[in-house]
PDB file of C-alpha atoms in Angstrom:
ATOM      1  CA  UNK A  13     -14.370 -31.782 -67.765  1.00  0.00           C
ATOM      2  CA  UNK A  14     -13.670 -34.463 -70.248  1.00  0.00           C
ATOM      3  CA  UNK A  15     -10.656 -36.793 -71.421  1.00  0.00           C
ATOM      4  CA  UNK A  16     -10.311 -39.636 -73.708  1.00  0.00           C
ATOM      5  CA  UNK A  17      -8.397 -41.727 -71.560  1.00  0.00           C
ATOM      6  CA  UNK A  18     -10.014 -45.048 -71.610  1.00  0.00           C
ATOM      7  CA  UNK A  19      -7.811 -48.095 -72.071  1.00  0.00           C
ATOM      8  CA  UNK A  20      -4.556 -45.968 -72.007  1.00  0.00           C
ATOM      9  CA  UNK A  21      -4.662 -44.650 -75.534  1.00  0.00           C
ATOM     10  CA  UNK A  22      -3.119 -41.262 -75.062  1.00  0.00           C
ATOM     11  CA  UNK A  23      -1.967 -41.063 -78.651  1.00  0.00           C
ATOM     12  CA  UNK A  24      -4.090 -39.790 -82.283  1.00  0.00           C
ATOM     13  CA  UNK A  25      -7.173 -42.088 -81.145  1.00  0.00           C
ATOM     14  CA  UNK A  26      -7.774 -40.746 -78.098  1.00  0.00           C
ATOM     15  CA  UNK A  27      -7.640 -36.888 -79.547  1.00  0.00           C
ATOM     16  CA  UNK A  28     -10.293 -37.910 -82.865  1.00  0.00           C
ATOM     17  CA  UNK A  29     -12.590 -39.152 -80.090  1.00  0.00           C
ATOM     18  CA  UNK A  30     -11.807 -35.715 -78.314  1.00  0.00           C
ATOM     19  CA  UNK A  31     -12.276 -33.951 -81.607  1.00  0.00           C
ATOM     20  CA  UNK A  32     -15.954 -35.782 -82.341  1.00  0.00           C
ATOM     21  CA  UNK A  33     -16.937 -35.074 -78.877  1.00  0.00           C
ATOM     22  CA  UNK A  34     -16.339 -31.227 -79.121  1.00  0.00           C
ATOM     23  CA  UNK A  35     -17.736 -31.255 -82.492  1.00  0.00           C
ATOM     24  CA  UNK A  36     -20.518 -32.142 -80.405  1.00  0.00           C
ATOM     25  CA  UNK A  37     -20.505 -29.390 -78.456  1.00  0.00           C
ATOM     26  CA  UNK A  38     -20.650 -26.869 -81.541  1.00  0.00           C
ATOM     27  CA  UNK A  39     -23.445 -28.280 -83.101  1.00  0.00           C
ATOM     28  CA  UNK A  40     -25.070 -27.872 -79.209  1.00  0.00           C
ATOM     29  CA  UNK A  41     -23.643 -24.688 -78.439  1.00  0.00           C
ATOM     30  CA  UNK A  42     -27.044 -23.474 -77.816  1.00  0.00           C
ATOM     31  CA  UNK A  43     -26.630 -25.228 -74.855  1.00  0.00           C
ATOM     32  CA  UNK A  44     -23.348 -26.184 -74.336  1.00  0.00           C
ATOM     33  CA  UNK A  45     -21.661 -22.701 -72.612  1.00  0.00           C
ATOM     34  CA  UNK A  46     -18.255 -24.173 -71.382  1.00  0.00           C
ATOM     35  CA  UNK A  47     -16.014 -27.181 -71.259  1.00  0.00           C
ATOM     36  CA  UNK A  48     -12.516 -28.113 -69.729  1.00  0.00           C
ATOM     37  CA  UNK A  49      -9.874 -30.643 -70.765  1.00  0.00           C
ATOM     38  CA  UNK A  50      -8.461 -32.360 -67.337  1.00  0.00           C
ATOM     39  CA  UNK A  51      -5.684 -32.846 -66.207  1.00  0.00           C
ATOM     40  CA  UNK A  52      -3.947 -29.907 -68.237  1.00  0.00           C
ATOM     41  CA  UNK A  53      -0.787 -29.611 -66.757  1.00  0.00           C
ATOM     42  CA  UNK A  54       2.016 -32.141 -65.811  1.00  0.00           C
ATOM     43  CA  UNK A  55       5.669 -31.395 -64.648  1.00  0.00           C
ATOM     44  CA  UNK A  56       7.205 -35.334 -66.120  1.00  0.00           C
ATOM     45  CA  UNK A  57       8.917 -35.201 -62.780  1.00  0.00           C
ATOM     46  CA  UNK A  58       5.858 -35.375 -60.738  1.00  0.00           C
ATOM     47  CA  UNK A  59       2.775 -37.109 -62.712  1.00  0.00           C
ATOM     48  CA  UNK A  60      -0.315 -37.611 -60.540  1.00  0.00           C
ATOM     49  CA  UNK A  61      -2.022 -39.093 -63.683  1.00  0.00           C
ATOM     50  CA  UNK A  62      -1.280 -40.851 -66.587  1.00  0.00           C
ATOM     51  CA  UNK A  63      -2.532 -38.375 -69.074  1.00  0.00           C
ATOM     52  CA  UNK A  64      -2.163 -34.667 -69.251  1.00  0.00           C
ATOM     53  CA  UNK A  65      -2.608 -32.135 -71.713  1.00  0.00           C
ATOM     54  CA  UNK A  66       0.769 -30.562 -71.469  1.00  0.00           C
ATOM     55  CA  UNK A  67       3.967 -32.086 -70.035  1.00  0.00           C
ATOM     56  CA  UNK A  68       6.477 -30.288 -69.232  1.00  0.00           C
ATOM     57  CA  UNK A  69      10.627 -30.369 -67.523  1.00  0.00           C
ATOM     58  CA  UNK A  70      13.003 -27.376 -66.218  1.00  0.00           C
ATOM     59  CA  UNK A  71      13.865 -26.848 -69.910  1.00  0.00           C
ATOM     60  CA  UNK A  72      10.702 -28.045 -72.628  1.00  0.00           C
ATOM     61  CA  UNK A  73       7.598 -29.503 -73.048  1.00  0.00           C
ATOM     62  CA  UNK A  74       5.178 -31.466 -75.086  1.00  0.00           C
ATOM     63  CA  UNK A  75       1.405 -31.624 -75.540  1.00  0.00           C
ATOM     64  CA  UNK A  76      -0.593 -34.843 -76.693  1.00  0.00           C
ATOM     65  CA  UNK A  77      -2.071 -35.269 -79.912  1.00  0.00           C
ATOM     66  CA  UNK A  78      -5.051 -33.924 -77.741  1.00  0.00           C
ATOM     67  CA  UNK A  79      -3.327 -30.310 -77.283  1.00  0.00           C
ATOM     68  CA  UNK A  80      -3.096 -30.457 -81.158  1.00  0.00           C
ATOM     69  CA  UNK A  81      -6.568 -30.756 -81.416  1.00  0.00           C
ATOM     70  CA  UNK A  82      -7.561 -28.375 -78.695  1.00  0.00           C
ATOM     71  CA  UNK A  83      -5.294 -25.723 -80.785  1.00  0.00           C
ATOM     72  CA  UNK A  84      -6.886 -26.274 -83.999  1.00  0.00           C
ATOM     73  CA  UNK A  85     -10.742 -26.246 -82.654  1.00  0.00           C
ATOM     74  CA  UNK A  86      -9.397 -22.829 -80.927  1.00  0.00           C
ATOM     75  CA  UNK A  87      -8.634 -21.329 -84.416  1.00  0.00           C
ATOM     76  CA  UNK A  88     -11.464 -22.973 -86.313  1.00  0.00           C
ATOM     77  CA  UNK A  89     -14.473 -21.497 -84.840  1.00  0.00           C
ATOM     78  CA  UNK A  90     -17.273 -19.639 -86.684  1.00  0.00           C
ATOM     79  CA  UNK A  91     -19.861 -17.341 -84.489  1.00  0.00           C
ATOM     80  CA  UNK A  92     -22.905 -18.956 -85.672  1.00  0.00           C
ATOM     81  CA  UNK A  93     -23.068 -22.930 -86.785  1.00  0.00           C
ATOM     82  CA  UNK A  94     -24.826 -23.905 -89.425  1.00  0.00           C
ATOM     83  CA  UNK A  95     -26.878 -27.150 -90.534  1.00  0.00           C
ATOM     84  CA  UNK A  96     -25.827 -29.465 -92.942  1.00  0.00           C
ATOM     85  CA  UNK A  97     -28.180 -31.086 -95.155  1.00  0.00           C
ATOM     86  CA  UNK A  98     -27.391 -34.852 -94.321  1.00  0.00           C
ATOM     87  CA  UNK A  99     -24.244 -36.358 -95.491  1.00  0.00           C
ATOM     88  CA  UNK A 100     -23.176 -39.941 -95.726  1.00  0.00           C
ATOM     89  CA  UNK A 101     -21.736 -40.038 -92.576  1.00  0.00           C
ATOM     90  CA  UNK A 102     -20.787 -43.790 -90.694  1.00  0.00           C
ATOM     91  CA  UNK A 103     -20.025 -44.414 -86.903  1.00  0.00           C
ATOM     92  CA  UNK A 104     -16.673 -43.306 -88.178  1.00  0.00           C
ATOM     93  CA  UNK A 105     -17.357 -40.044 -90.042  1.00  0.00           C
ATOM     94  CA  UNK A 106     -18.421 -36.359 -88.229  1.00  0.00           C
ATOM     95  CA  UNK A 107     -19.084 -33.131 -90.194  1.00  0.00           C
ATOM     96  CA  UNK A 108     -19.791 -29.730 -88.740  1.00  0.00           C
ATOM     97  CA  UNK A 109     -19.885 -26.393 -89.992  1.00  0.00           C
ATOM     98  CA  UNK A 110     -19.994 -22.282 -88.515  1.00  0.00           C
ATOM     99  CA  UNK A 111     -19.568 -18.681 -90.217  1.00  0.00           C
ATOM    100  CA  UNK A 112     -18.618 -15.627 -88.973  1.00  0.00           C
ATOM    101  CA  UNK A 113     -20.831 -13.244 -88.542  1.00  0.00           C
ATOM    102  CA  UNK A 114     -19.348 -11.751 -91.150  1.00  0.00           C
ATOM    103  CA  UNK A 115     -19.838 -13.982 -93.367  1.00  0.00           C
ATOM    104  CA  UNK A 116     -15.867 -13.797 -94.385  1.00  0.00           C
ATOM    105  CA  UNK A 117     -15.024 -17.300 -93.401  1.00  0.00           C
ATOM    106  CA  UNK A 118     -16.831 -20.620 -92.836  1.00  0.00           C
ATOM    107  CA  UNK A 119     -15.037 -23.080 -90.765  1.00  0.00           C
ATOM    108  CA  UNK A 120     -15.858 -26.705 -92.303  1.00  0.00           C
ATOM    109  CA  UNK A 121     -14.466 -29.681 -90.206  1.00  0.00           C
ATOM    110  CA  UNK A 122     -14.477 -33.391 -91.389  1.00  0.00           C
ATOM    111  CA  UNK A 123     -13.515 -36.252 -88.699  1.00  0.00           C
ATOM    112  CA  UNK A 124     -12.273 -39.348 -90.375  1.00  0.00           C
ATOM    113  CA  UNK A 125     -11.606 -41.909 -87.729  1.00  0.00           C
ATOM    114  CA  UNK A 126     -11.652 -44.501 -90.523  1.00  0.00           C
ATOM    115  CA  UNK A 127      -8.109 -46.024 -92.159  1.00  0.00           C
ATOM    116  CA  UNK A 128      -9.882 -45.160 -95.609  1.00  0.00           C
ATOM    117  CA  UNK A 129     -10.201 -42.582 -97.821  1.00  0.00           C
ATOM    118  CA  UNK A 130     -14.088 -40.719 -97.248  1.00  0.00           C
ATOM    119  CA  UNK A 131     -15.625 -38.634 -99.986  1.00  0.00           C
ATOM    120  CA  UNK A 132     -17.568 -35.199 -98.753  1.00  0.00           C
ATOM    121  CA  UNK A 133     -19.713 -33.532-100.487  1.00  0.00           C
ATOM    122  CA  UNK A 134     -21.513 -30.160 -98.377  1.00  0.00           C
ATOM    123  CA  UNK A 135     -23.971 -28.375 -99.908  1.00  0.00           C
ATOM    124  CA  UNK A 136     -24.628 -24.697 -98.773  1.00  0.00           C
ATOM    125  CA  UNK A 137     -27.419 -23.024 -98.627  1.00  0.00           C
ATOM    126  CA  UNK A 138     -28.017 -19.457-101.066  1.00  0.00           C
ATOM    127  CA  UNK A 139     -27.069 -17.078 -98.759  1.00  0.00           C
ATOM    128  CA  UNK A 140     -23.214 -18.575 -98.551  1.00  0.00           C
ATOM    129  CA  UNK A 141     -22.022 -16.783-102.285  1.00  0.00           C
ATOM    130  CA  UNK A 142     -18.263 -16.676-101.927  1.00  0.00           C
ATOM    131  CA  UNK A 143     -15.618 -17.924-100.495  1.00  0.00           C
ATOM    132  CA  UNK A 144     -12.330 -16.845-100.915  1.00  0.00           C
ATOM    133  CA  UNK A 145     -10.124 -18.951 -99.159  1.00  0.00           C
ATOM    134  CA  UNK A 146     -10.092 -22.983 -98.299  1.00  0.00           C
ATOM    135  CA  UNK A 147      -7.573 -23.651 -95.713  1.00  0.00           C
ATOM    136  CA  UNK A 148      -7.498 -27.482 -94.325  1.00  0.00           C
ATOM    137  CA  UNK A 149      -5.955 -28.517 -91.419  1.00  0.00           C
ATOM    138  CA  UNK A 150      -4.669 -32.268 -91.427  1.00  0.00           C
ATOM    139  CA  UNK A 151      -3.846 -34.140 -88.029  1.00  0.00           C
ATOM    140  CA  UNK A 152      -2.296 -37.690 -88.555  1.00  0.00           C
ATOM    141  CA  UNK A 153      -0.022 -39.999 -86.830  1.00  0.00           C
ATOM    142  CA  UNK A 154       0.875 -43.679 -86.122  1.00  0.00           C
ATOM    143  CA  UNK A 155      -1.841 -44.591 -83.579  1.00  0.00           C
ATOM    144  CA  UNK A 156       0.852 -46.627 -81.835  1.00  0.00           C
ATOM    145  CA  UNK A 157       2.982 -43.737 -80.850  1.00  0.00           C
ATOM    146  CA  UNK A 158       2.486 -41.084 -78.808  1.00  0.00           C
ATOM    147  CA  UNK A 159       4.489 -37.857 -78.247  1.00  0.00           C
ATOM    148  CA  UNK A 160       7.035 -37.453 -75.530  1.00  0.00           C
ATOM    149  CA  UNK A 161       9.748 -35.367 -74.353  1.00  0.00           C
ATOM    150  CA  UNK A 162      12.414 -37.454 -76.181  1.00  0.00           C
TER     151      UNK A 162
END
C-alpha cells in the first residue's frame, strides 16, 4: 500500500511523487506483482483520514490529483518495458518506457517535477520501426490547490 501523504500535500505534488514511485514499479515489474493506493474511498461525511483517493456525498464525488494519475498509468501500460539508453535525467526528471506485445503502441512517460521546461530526447533501439500515433497526456495544476467537492 502506498500514499504520498507526508506533510499534508494532497494536491499535484503529492500525485508526481505517486507517479515517480509507480514508474518505479514498471521498470521493476519483474518483481513488483501488485500494489494498492490506501485509503481509496471516503464518504466527506465520515473521513477517518485526511487523504483518500475518492471522496464522495449522497449526490457526487471527486478524486485527488492522485486518482488522475492512477487513471492515466491504468491506460498507459505496455506488456513488456523497455530500457532506455541513459537520458539527462535530475532528482527532478523520470523516464520510462513499455510496448505491446504487439508492437502497435509504445507507452513513453516523462515526469517533470521541475517548474522548468526539460528537453527529452529517447532513442529506440532497431527493432521499434514505426509508430503511428503520439498521444501525450498532460497533468498540471496550482500546487496550492487541491480538488474538492465545491
Amino acid at each position: 500500500e502506498y500514499a504520498a501523504a507526508v506533510g499534508g500535500d494532497w494536491g499535484i505534488k503529492g500525485a508526481l511523487a505517486e507517479a515517480a514511485f509507480m514508474m518505479g514499479f514498471e521498470e521493476n515489474s519483474d518483481k513488483v506483482k501488485m500494489a494498492s493506493f490506501a485509503p481509496l474511498l471516503c464518504n466527506v461525511h465520515s473521513k477517518r483520514w485526511p487523504y483518500n483517493l475518492i471522496n464522495f456525498n449522497s449526490s457526487s464525488w471527486y478524486g485527488l490529483p492522485s486518482y488522475y494519475v492512477q487513471k492515466i498509468f491504468s491506460q498507459s501500460l505496455g506488456d513488456k518495458t523497455r530500457k532506455l539508453l541513459p537520458v539527462k535525467q535530475s532528482g527532478l526528471t523520470k523516464v520510462t518506457a513499455s510496448l505491446a506485445d504487439d508492437r502497435s503502441d509504445l507507452e513513453l512517460k516523462i515526469l517533470n517535477y521541475s517548474n522548468e521546461t526539460i528537453e527529452v530526447r529517447v532513442l529506440l533501439d532497431e527493432s521499434i520501426t514505426e509508430i503511428y500515433m503520439l498521444n501525450t497526456t498532460t497533468l498540471s495544476a496550482d500546487p496550492s490547490k487541491v480538488n474538492s467537492l465545491d
